[in-house]
PDB file of C-alpha atoms in Angstrom:
ATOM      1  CA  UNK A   1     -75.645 -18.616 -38.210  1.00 86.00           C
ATOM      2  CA  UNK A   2     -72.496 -17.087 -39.116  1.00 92.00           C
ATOM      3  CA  UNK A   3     -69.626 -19.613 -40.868  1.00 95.00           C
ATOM      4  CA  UNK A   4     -66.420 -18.798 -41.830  1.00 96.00           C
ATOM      5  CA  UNK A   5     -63.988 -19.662 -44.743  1.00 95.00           C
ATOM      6  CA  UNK A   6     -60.349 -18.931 -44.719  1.00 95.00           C
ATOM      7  CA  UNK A   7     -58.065 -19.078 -47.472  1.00 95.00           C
ATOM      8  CA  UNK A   8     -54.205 -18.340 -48.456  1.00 95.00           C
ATOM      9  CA  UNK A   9     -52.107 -20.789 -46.010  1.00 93.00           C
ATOM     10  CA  UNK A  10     -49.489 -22.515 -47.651  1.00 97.00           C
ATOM     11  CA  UNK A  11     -45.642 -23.229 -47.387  1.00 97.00           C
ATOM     12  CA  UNK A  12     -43.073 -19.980 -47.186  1.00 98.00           C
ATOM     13  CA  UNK A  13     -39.818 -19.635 -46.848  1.00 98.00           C
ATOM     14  CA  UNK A  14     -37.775 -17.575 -43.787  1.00 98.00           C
ATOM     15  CA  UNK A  15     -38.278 -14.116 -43.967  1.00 97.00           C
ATOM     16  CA  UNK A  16     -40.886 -14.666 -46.940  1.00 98.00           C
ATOM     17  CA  UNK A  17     -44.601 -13.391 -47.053  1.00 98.00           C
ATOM     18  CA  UNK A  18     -48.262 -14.767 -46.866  1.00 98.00           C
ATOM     19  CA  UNK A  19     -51.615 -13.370 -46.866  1.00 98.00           C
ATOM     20  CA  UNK A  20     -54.424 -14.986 -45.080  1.00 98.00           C
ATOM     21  CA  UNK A  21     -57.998 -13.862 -45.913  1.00 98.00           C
ATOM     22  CA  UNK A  22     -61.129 -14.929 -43.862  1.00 98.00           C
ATOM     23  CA  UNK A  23     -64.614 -14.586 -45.185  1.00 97.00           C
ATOM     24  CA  UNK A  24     -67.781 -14.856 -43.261  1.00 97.00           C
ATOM     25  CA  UNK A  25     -71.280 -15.455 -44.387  1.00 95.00           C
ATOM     26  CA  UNK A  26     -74.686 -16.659 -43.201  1.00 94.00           C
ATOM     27  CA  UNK A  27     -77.295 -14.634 -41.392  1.00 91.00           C
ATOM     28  CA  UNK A  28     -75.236 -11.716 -40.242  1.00 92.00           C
ATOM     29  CA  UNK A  29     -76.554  -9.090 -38.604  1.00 92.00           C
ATOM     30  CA  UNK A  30     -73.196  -7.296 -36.861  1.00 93.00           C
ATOM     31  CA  UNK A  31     -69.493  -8.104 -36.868  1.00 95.00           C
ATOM     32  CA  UNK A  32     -67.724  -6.665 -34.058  1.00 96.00           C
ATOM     33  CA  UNK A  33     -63.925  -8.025 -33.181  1.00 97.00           C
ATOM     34  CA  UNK A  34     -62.220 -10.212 -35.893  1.00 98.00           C
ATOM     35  CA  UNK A  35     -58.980 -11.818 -35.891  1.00 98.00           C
ATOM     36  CA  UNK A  36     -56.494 -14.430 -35.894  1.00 98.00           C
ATOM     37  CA  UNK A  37     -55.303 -17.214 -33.577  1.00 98.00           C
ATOM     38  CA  UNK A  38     -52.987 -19.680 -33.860  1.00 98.00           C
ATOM     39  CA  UNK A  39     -51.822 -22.905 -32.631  1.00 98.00           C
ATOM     40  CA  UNK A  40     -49.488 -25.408 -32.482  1.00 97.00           C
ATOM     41  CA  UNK A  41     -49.429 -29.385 -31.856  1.00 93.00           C
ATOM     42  CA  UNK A  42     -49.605 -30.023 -28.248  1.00 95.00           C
ATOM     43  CA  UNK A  43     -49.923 -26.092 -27.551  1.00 96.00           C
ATOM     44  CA  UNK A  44     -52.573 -23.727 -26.687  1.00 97.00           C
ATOM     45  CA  UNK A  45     -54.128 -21.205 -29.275  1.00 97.00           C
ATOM     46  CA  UNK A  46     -52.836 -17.439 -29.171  1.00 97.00           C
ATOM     47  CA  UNK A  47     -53.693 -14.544 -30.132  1.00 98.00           C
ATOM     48  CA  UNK A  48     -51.989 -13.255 -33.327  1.00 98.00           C
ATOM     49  CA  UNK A  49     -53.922 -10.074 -33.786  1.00 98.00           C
ATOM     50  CA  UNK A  50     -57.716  -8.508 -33.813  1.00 98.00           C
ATOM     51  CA  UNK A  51     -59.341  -5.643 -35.343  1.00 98.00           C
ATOM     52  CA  UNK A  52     -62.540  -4.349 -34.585  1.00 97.00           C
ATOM     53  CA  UNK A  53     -65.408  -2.814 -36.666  1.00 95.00           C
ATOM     54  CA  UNK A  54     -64.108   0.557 -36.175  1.00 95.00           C
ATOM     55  CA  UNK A  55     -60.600  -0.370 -36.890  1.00 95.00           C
ATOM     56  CA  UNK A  56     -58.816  -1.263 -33.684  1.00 97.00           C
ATOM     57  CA  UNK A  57     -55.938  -3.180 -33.561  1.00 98.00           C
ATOM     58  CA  UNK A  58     -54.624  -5.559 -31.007  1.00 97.00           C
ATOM     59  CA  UNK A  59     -50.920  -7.779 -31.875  1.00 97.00           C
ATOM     60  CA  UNK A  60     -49.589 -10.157 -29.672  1.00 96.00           C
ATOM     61  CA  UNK A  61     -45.910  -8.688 -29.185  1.00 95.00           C
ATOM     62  CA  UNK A  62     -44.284 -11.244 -31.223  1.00 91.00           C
ATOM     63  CA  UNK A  63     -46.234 -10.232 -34.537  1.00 92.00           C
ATOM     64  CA  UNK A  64     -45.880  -6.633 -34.381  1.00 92.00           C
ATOM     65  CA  UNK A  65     -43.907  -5.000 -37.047  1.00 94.00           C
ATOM     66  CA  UNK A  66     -43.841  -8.182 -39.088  1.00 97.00           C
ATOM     67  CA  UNK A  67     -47.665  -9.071 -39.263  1.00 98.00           C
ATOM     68  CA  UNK A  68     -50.706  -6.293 -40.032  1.00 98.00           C
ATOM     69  CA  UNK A  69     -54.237  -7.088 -39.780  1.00 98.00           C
ATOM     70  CA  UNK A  70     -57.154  -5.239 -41.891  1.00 98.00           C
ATOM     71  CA  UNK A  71     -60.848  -5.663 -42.748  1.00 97.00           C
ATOM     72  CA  UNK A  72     -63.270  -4.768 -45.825  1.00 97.00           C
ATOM     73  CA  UNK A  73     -66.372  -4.253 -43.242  1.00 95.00           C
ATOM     74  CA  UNK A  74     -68.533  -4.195 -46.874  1.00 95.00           C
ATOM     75  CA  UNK A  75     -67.227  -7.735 -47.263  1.00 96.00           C
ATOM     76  CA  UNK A  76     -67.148  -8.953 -44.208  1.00 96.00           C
ATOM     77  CA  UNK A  77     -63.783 -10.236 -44.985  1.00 98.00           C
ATOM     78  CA  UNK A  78     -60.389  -9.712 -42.733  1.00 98.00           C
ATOM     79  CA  UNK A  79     -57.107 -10.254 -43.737  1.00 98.00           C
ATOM     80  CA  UNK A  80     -53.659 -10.765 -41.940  1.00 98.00           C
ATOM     81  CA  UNK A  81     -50.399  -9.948 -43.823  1.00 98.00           C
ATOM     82  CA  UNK A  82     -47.844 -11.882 -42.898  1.00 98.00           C
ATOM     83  CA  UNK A  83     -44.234 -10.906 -43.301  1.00 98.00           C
ATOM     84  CA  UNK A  84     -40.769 -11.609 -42.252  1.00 97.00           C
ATOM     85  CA  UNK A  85     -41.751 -15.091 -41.849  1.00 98.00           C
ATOM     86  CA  UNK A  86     -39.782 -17.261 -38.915  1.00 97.00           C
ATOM     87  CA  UNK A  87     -39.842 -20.911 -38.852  1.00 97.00           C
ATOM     88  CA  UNK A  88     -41.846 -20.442 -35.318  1.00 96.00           C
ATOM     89  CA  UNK A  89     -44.524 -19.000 -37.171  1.00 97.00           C
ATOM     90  CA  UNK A  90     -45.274 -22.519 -38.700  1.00 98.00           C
ATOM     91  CA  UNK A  91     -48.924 -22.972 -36.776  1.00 98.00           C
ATOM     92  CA  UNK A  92     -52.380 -23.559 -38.291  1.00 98.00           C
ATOM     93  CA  UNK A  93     -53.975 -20.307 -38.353  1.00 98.00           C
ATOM     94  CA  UNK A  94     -57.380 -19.609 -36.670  1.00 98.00           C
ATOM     95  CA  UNK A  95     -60.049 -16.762 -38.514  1.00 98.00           C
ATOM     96  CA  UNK A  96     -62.400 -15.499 -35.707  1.00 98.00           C
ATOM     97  CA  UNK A  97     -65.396 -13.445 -35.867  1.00 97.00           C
ATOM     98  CA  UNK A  98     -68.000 -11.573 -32.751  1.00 96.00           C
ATOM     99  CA  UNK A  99     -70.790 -11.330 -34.362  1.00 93.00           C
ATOM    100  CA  UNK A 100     -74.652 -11.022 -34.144  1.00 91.00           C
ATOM    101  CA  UNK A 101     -76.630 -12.884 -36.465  1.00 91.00           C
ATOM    102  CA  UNK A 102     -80.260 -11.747 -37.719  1.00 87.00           C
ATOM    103  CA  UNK A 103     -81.875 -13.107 -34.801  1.00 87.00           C
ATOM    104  CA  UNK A 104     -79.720 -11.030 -32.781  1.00 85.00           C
ATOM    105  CA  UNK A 105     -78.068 -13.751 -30.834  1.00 88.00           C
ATOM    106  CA  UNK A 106     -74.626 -13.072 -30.544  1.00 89.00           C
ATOM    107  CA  UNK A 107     -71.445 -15.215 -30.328  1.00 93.00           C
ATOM    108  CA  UNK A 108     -67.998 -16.324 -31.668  1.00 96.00           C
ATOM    109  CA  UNK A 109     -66.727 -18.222 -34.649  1.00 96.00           C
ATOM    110  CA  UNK A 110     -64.662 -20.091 -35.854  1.00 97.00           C
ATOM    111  CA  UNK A 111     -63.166 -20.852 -38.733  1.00 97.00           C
ATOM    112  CA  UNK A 112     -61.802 -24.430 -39.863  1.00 96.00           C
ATOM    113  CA  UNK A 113     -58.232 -23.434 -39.787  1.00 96.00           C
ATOM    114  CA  UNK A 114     -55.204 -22.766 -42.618  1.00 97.00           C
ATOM    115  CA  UNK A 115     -52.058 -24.324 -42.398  1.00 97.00           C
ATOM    116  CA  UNK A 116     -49.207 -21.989 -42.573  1.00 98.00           C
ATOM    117  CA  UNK A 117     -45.608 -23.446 -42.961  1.00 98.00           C
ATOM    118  CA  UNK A 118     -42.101 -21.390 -42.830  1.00 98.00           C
ATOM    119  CA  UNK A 119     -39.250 -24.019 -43.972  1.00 97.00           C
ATOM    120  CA  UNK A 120     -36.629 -24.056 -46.003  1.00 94.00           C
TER     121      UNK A 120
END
């Protein structure tokens, strides 16, 4: 099985920076698409961006220009940069991950969720 663990929520103020990081681990075979989701209380998750094993990006229109998303494929890691930082961007962030695991069943992830926080 394939877990993930994200790290580097926290509180930021308008127009100030985070970065997230999301790590997965387990019996990996293949990770295709990763990327970030996000949601709010009483709200349904979006898409904040995905990247691919090859390096494909997708941004949902309100991140681009302010957020980029990368990968270390060798460390099966992603990461979102998160700049410019709006108040509306307060949302607990979502790490996903496609991936195969060694007995080549294949499926999505989730991780447990970061808090991020833009306020003043």
């Amino acid at each position: 099985q394939v877990q993930l663990v994200e790290s580097g929520g926290g509180l930021a103020q308008p127009g100030g920076s985070l970065r997230l990081s999301c790590a997965a681990s387990g019996s990996i075979f293949s990770i295709n698409r990763m990327g970030w989701y996000r949601q709010v209380p009483g709200k349904e998750r979006e898409l904040v961006a995905t990247i691919t094993s090859g390096g494909t990006t997708t941004y949902a229109d309100s991140m681009k220009g302010r957020f980029t998303i990368s990968r270390d494929n060798a460390k099966n890691t992603v990461y979102l940069q998160m700049n410019s930082l709006k108040p509306e961007d307060t949302a607990v962030y979502y790490c996903i991950a496609d991936a195969r695991s060694s007995d080549l069943t294949y499926g999505s992830t989730w991780g447990q969720g970061t808090q991020v926080t833009v306020s003043s």
